[in-house]
Tab-separated table of C-alpha atoms in Angstrom:
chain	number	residue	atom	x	y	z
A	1346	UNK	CA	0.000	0.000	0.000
A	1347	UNK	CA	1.049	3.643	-0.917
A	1348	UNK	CA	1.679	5.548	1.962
A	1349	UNK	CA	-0.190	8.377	2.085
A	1350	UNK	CA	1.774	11.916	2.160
A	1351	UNK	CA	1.033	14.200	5.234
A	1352	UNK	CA	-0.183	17.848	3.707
A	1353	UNK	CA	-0.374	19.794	6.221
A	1354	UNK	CA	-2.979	22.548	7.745
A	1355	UNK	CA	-1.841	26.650	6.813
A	1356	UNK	CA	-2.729	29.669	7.259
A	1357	UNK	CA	-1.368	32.838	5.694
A	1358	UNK	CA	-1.631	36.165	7.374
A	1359	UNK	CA	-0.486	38.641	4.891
A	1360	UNK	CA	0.976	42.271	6.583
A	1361	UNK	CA	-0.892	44.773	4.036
A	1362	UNK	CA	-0.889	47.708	6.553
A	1363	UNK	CA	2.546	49.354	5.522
A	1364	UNK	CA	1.862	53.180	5.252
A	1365	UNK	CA	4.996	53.225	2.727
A	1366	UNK	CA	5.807	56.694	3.807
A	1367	UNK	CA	8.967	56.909	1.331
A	1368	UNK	CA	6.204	56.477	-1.838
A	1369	UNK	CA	4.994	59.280	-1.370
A	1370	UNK	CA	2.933	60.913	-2.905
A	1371	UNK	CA	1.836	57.630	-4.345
A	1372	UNK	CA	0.971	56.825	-0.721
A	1373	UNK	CA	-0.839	59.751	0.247
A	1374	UNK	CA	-4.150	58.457	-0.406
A	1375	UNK	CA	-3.645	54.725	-0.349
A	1376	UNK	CA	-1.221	52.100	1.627
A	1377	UNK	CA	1.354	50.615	-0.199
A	1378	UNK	CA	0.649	47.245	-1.234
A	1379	UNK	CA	-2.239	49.124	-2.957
A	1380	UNK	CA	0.114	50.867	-5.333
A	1381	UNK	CA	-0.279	50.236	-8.631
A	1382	UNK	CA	2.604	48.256	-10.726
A	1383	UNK	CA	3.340	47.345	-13.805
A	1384	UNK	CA	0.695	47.890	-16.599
A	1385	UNK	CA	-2.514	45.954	-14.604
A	1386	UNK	CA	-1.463	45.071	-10.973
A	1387	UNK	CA	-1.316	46.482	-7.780
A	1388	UNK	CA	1.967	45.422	-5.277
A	1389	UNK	CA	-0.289	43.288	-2.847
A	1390	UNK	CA	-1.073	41.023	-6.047
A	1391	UNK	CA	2.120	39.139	-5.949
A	1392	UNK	CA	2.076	37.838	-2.475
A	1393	UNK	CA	-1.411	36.882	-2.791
A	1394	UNK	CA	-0.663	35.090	-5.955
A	1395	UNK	CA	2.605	33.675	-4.552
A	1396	UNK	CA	0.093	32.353	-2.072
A	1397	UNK	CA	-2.661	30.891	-4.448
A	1398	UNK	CA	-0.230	29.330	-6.982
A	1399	UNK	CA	0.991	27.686	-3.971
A	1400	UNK	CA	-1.995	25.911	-3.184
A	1401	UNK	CA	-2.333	28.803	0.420
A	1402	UNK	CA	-5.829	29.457	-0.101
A	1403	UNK	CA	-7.206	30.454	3.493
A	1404	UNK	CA	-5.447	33.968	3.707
A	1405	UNK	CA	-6.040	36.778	6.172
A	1406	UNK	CA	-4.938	40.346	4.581
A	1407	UNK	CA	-3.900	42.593	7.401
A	1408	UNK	CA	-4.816	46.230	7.012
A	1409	UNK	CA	-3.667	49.374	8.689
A	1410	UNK	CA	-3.132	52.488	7.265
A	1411	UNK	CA	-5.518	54.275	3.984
A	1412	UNK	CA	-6.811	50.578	3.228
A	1413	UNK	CA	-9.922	52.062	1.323
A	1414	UNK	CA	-8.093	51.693	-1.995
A	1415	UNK	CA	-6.900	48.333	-1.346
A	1416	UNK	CA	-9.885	47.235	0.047
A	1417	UNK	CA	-11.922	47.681	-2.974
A	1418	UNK	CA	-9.180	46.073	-5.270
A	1419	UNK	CA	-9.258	42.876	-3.063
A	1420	UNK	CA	-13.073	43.133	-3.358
A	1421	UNK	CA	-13.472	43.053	-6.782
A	1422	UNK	CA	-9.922	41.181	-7.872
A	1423	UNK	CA	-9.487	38.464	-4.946
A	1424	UNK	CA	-12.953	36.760	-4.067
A	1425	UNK	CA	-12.595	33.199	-4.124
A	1426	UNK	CA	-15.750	30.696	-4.580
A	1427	UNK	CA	-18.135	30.806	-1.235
A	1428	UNK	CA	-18.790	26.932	-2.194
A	1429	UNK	CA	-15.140	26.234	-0.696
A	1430	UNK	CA	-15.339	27.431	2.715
A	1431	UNK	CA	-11.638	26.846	3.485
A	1432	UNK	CA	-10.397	29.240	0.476
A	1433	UNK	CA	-10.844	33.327	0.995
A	1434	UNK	CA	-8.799	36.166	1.087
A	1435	UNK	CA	-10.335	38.211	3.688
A	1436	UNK	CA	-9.648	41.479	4.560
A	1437	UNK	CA	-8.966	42.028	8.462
A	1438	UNK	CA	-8.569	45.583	9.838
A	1439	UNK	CA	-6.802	46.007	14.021
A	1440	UNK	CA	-9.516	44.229	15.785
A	1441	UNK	CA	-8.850	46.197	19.141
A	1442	UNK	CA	-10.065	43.896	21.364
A	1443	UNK	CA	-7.851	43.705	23.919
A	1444	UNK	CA	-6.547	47.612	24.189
A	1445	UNK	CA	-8.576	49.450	21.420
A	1446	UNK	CA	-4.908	50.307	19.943
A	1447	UNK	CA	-3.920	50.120	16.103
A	1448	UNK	CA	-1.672	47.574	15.008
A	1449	UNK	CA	2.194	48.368	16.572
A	1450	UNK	CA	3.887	46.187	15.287
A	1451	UNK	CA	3.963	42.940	12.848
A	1452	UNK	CA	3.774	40.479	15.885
A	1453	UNK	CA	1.274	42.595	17.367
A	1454	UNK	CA	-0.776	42.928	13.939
A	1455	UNK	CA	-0.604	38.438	14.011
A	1456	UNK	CA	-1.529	38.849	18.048
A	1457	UNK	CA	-5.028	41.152	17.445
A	1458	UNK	CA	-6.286	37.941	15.237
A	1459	UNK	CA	-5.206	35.182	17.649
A	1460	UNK	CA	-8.891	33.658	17.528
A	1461	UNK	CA	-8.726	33.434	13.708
A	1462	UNK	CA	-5.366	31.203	14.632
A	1463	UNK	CA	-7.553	29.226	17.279
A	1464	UNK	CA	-10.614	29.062	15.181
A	1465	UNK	CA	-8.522	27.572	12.043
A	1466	UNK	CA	-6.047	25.472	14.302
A	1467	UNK	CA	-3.174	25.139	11.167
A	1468	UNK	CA	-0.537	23.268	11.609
A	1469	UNK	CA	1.946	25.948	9.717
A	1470	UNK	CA	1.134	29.990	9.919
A	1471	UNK	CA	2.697	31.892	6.972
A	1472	UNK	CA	3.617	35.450	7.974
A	1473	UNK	CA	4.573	37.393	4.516
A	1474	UNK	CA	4.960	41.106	3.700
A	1475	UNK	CA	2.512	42.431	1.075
A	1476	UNK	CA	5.350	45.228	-0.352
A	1477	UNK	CA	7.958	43.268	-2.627
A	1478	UNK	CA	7.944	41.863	-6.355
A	1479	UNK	CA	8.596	38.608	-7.185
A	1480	UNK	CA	7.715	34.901	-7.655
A	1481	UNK	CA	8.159	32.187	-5.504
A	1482	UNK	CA	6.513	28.658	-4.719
A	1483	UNK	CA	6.078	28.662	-0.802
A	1484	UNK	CA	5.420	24.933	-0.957
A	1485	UNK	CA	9.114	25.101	-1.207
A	1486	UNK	CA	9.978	26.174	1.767
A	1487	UNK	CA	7.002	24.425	3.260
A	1488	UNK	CA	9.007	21.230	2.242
A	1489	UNK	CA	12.234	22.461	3.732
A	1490	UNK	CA	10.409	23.694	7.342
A	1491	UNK	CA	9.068	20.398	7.612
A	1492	UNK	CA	12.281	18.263	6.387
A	1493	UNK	CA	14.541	20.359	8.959
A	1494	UNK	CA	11.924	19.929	11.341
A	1495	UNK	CA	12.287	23.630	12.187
A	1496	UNK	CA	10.194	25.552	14.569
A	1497	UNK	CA	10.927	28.313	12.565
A	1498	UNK	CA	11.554	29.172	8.716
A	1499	UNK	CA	13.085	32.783	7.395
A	1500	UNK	CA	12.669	33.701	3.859
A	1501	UNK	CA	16.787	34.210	3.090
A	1502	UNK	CA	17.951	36.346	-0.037
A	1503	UNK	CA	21.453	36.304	-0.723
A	1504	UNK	CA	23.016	39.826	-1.094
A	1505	UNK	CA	26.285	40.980	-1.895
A	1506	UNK	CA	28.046	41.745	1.121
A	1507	UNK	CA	28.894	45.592	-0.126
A	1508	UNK	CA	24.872	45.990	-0.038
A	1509	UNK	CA	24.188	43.938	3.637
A	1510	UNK	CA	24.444	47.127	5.360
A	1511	UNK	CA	20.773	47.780	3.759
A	1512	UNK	CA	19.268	44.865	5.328
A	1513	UNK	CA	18.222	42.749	8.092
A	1514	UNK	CA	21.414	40.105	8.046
A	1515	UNK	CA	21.322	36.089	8.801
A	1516	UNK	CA	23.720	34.606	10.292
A	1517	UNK	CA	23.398	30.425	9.660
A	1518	UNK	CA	25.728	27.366	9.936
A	1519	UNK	CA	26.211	25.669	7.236
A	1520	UNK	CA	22.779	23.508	7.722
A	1521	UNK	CA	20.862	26.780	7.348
A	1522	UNK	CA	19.821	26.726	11.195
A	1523	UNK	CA	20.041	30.755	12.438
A	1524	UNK	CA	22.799	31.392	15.055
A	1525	UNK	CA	22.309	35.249	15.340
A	1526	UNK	CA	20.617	38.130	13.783
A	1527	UNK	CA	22.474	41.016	12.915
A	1528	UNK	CA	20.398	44.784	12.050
A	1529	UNK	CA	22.099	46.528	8.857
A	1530	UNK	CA	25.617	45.413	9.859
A	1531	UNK	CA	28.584	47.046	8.469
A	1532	UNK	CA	30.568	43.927	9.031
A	1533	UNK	CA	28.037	41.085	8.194
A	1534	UNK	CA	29.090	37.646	8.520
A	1535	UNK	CA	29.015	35.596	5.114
A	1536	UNK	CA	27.014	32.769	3.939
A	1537	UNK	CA	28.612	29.499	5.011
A	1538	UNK	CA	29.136	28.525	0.704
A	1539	UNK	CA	29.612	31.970	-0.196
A	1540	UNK	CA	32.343	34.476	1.184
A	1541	UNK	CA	31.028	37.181	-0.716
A	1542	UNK	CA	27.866	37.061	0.064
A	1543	UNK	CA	25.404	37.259	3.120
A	1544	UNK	CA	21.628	36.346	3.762
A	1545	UNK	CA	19.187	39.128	3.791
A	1546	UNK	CA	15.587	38.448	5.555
A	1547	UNK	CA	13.411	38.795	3.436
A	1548	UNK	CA	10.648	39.345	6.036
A	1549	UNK	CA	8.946	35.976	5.229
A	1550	UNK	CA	8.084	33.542	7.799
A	1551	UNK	CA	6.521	30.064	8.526
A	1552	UNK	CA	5.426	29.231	11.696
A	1553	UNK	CA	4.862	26.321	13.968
A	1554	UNK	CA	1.633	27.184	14.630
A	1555	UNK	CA	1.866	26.089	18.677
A	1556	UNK	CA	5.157	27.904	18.488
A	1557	UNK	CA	4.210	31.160	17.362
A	1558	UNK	CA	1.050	31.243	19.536
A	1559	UNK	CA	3.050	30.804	22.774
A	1560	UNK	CA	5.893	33.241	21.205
A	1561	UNK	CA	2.949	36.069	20.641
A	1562	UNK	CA	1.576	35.578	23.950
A	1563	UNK	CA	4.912	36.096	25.834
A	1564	UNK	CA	6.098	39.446	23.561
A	1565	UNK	CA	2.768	40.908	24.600
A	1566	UNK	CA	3.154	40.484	28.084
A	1567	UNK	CA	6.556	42.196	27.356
A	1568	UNK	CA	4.987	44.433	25.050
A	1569	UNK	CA	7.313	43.690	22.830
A	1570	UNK	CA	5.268	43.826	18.790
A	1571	UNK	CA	7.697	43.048	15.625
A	1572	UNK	CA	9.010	39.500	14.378
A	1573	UNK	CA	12.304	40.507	13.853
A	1574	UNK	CA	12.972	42.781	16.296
A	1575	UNK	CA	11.451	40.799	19.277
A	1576	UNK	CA	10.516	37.446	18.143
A	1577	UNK	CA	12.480	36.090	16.381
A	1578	UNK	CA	15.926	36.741	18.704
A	1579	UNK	CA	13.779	35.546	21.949
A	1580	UNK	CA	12.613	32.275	20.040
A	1581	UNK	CA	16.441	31.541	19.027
A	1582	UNK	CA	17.500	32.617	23.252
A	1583	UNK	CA	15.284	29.939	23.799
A	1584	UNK	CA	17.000	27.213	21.685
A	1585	UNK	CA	14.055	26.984	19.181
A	1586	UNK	CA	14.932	25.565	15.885
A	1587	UNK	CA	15.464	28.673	13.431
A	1588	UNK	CA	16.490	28.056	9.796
A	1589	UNK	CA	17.182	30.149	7.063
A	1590	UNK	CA	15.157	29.475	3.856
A	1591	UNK	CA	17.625	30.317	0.941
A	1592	UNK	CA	15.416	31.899	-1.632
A	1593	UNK	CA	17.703	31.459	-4.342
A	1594	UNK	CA	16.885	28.068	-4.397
A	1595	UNK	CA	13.325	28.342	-5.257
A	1596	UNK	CA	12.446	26.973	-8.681
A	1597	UNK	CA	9.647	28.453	-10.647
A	1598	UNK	CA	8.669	27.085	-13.688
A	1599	UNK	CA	8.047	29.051	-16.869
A	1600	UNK	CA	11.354	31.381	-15.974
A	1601	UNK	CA	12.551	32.774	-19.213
A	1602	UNK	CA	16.492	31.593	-19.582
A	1603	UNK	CA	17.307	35.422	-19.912
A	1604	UNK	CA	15.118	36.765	-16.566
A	1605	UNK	CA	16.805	37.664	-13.395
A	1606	UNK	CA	17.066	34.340	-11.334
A	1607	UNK	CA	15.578	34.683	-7.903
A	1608	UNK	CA	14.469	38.463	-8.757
A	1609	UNK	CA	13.283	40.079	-5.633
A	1610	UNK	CA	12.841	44.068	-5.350
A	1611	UNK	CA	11.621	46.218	-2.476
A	1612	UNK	CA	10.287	48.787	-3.942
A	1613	UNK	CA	9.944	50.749	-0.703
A	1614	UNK	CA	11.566	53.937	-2.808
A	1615	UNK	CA	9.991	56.296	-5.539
A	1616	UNK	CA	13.459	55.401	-7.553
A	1617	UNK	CA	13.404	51.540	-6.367
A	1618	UNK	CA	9.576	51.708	-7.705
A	1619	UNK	CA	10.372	53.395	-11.133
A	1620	UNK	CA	13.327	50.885	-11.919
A	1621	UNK	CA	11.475	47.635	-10.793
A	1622	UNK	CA	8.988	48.629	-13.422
A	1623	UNK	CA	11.602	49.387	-15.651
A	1624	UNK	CA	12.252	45.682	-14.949
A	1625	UNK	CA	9.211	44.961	-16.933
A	1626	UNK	CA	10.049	46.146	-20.156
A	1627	UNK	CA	12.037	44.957	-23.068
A	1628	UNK	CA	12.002	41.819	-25.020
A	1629	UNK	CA	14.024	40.062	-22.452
A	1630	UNK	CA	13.189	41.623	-19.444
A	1631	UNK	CA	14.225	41.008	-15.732
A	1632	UNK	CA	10.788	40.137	-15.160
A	1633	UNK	CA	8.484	38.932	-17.471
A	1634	UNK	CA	4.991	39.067	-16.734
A	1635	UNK	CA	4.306	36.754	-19.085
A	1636	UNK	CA	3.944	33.460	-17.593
A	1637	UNK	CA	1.299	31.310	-17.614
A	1638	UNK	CA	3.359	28.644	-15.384
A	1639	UNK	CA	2.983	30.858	-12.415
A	1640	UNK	CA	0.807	33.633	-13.513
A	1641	UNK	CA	0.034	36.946	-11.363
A	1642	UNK	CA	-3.253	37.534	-10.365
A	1643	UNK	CA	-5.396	40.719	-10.476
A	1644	UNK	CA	-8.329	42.843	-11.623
A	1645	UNK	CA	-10.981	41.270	-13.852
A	1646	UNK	CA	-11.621	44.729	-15.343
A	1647	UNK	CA	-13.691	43.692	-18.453
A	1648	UNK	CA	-12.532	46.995	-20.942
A	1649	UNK	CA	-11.754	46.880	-24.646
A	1650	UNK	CA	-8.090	46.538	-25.367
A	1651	UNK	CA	-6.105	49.539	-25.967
A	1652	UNK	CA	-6.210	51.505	-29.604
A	1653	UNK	CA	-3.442	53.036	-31.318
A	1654	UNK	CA	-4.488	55.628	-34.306
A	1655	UNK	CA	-1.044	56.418	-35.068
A	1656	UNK	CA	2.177	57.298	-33.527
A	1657	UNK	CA	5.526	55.498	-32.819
A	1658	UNK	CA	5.402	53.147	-29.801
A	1659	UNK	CA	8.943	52.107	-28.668
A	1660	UNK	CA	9.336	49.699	-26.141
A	1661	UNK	CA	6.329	49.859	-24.126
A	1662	UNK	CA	3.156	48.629	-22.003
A	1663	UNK	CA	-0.329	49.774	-22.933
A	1664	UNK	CA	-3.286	49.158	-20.471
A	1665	UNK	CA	-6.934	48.256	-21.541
A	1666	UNK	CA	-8.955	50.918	-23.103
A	1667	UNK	CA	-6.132	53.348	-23.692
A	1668	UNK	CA	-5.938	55.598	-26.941
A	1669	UNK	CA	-2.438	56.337	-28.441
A	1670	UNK	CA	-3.336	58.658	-31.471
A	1671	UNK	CA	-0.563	60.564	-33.233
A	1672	UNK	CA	1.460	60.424	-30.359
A	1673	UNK	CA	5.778	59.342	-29.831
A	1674	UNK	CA	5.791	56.403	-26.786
A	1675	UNK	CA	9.120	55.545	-25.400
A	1676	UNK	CA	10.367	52.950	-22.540
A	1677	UNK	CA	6.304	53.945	-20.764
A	1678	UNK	CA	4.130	51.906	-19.018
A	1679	UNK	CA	0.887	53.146	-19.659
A	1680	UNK	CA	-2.205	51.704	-17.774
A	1681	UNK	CA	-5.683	51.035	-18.609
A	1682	UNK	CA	-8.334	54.201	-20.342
A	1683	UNK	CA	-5.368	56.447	-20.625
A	1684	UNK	CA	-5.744	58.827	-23.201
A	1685	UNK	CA	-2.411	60.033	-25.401
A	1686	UNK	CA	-3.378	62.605	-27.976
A	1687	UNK	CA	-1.638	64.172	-30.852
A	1688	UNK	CA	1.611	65.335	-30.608
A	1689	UNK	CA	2.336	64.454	-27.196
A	1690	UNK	CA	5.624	62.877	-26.412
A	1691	UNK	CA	6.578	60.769	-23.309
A	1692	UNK	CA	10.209	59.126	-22.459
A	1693	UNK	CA	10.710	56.668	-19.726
A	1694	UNK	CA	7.161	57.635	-17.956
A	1695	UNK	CA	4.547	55.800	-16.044
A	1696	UNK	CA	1.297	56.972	-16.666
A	1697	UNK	CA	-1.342	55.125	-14.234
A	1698	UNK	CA	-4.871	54.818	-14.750
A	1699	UNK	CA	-7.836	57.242	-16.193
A	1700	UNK	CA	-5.057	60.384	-17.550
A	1701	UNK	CA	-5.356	62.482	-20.169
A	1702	UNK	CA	-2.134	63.457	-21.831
A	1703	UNK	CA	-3.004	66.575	-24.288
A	1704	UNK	CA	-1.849	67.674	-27.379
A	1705	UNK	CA	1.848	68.920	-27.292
A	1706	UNK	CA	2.963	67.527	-23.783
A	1707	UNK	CA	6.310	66.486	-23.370
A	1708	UNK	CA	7.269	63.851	-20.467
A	1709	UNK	CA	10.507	63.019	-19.623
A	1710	UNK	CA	11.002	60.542	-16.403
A	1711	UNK	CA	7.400	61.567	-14.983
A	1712	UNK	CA	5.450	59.175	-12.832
A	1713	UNK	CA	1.405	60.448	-12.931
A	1714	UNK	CA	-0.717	59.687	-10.776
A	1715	UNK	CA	-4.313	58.324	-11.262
A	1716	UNK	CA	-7.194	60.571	-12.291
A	1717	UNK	CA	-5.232	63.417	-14.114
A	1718	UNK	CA	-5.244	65.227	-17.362
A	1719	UNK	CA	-1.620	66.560	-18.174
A	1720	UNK	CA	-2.623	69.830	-19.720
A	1721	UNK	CA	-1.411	71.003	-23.682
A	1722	UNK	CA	1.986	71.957	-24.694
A	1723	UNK	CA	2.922	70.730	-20.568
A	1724	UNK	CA	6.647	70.384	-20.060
A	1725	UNK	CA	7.593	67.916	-17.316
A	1726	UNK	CA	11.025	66.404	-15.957
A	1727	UNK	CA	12.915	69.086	-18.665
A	1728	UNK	CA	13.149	71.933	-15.851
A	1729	UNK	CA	13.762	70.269	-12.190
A	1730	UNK	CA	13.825	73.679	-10.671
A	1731	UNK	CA	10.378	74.601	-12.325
A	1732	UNK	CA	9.370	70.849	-11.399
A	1733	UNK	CA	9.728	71.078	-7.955
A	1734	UNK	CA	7.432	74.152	-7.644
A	1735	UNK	CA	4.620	71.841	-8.621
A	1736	UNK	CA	5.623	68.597	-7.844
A	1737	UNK	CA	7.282	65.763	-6.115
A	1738	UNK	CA	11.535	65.313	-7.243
A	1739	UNK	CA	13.625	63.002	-5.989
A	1740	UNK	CA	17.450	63.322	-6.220
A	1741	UNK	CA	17.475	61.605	-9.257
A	1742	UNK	CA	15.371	63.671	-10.996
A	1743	UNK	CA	12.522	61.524	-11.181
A	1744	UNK	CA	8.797	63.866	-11.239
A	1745	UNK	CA	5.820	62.177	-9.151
A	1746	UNK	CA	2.734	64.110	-10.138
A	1747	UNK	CA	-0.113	63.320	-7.451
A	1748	UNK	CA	-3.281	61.730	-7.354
A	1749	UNK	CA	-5.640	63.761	-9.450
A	1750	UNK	CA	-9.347	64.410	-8.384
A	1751	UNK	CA	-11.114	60.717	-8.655
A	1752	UNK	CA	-14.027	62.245	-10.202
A	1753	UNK	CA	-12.254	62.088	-13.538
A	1754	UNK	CA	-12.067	59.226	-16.534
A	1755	UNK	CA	-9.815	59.985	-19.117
A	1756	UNK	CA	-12.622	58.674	-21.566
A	1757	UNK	CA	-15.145	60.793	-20.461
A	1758	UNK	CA	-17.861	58.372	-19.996
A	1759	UNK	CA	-18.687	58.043	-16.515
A	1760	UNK	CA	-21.707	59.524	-14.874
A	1761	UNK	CA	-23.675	57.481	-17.715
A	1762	UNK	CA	-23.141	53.697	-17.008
A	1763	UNK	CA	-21.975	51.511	-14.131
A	1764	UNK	CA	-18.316	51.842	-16.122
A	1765	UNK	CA	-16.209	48.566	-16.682
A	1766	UNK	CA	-15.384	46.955	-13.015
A	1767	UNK	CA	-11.770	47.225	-12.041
């Protein structure tokens, strides 16, 4: 007889409550896994479909700060069939109900929802971040967690050792169990098989579900409230069994030969935002999109596909709905009912949903926001001095031009339908 393989019980809380104060003003009216990315997803997409590809289909999305926005995209992107009671994403706000206080902390976030822990009674918790882009098969590390018969798991990415200083650093024998943490080290140890590199968390966690209960209860008696700060070192005081998961290890299949292998970005930057979409273009890019191996997840927004009258389109994405007539497109993502009309010009831009680019505008490294119309004969990113009278510039030069009123369709054509459903 075939013995049967033991599949065990998770449960995924997802952190979705980071304010991402350094995205601003793409954050100003929404958190940042809501962001937008890329020419049809929003940041929290990639976790959740990390998740679902997986086979992780009971999933709690922790909310905090401006959740409105991403509330409505998980609404109308992420419901899962009511005919299979154990698969949801659910949306789960501070549930106060101990000291009618926010979330502090990522611990503390996990420690508001211990009944949903009790009420599921998993076997494994997941604890990811809702703020990075990539791909990766958690099953994975499930595999590994269970094999090393670890108490613990931590997402690893390998980093070179110039760059540890910018990260949360692992220190790990050469069985992957964790012997220390180390916080942005100048002087980070290396990886046991590589001198020149060192293991980055990656703010990724699995659980023993028994494990992390007790842990939680303890740090709040402390009132101690983040995994890696508090956690984490008091579980490995207390001779728990902490690995490192090396993410460079995880195989997805469908990877393009010419795509960055084990491509991870925080994009917890305006600059580290622009260039991860960047990432996204080109025949070979970093990261294709395209895979229907491990496909991302989002919107079912049921628009027309986009319309080009004339123009030169170099290198670029083009959402559903948009209009490119008589226009020059270079190295631009441009998302869904975007208008581009004659004459305008735009270099190395993202240009998010429901804008109007009139006739004669010139764009030059120019993120817009949502809901605006770019007025004629505009001249953006060619003056930085006359840029940052009106606008968001980072030190690169990079223009952020806010969220516009939300009243506004590029089309024109609200106000007399229900519209198309994002």
């Amino acid at each position: 007889m075939q013995e049967k393989r033991y599949i065990p019980r998770i449960l995924a809380f997802v952190m979705a409550g980071g304010e991402g104060s350094r995205l601003k003003p793409l954050t100003a009216e929404r958190c940042k896994p809501g962001v937008p990315f890329g020419g049809r997803y929003r940041i929290v997409d990639f976790v959740l479909s990390n998740l679902v590809n997986s086979e992780i289909r009971a999933i709690y999305l922790l909310v905090q700060y401006k959740s409105q926005s991403l509330i409505e995209h998980i609404r109308k992107a992420w419901g899962i069939s009511a005919m299979l009671p154990g698969h949801f994403v659910t949306v789960t706000p501070p549930q106060m109900q101990d000291d009618k206080s926010w979330f502090t902390g990522t611990a503390d976030a996990v420690y508001q929802n211990l009944n949903l822990l009790k009420e599921h009674k998993p076997d494994i918790v997941v604890v990811f971040g809702a703020d990075h882009i990539y791909r990766m098969d958690i099953r994975q590390m499930v595999r590994f967690h269970m094999q090393e018969r670890a108490d613990v798991s931590v997402a690893a990415l390998p980093v070179p050792i110039e760059r540890s200083s910018d990260f949360g650093i692992i220190e790990a024998d050469s069985d992957g169990r964790i012997t220390a943490f180390q916080e942005k080290p100048e002087h980070p140890k290396a990886m046991p098989s590589d001198p020149n590199r060192a293991f980055a968390s990656m703010g990724n966690y699995l659980f023993n579900a028994d494990v992390l209960i007790e842990a939680l209860e303890v740090s709040h008696q402390r009132k101690e409230t983040d995994f890696g700060r508090h956690v984490l070192p008091m579980l490995l005081k207390s001779k728990h069994r902490l690995f490192a998961y090396n993410f460079a290890t995880n195989a997805i299949p469908g990877i393009k030969t010419y795509e960055e292998m084990g491509y991870w970005r925080d994009v917890g930057t305006l600059d580290a935002y622009f260039e991860a979409n960047q990432d996204v273009l080109g025949m070979q890019p970093r990261f294709d999109a395209f895979n229907p191996q491990w496909p991302i997840f989002s919107s079912n927004y049921q628009g027309p596909v986009a319309r080009i009258i004339n123009g030169q389109i170099d290198n670029s994405l083009l959402g559903a709905a948009t209009v490119i007539d008589q226009a020059n497109v270079r190295n631009c993502i441009i998302r869904r009912e975007t208008i581009v009309e004659p004459g305008a010009d735009l270099e190395d831009c993202i240009i998010m949903d429901y804008v109007r680019i009139c006739r004669g505008a010139r764009l030059r490294r120019v993120i817009v926001d949502r809901h605006n119309i770019i007025e004629s004969n505009a001249r953006i990113g060619y003056n930085p001095e006359e840029d940052r009278r009106r606008y968001h510039v980072t030190p690169t030069g990079l223009v952020v031009v806010p969220l516009g009123e939300v009243s506004y369709f590029a089309r024109d054509s609200r106000g007399r339908g229900p519209g198309y459903n994002e």
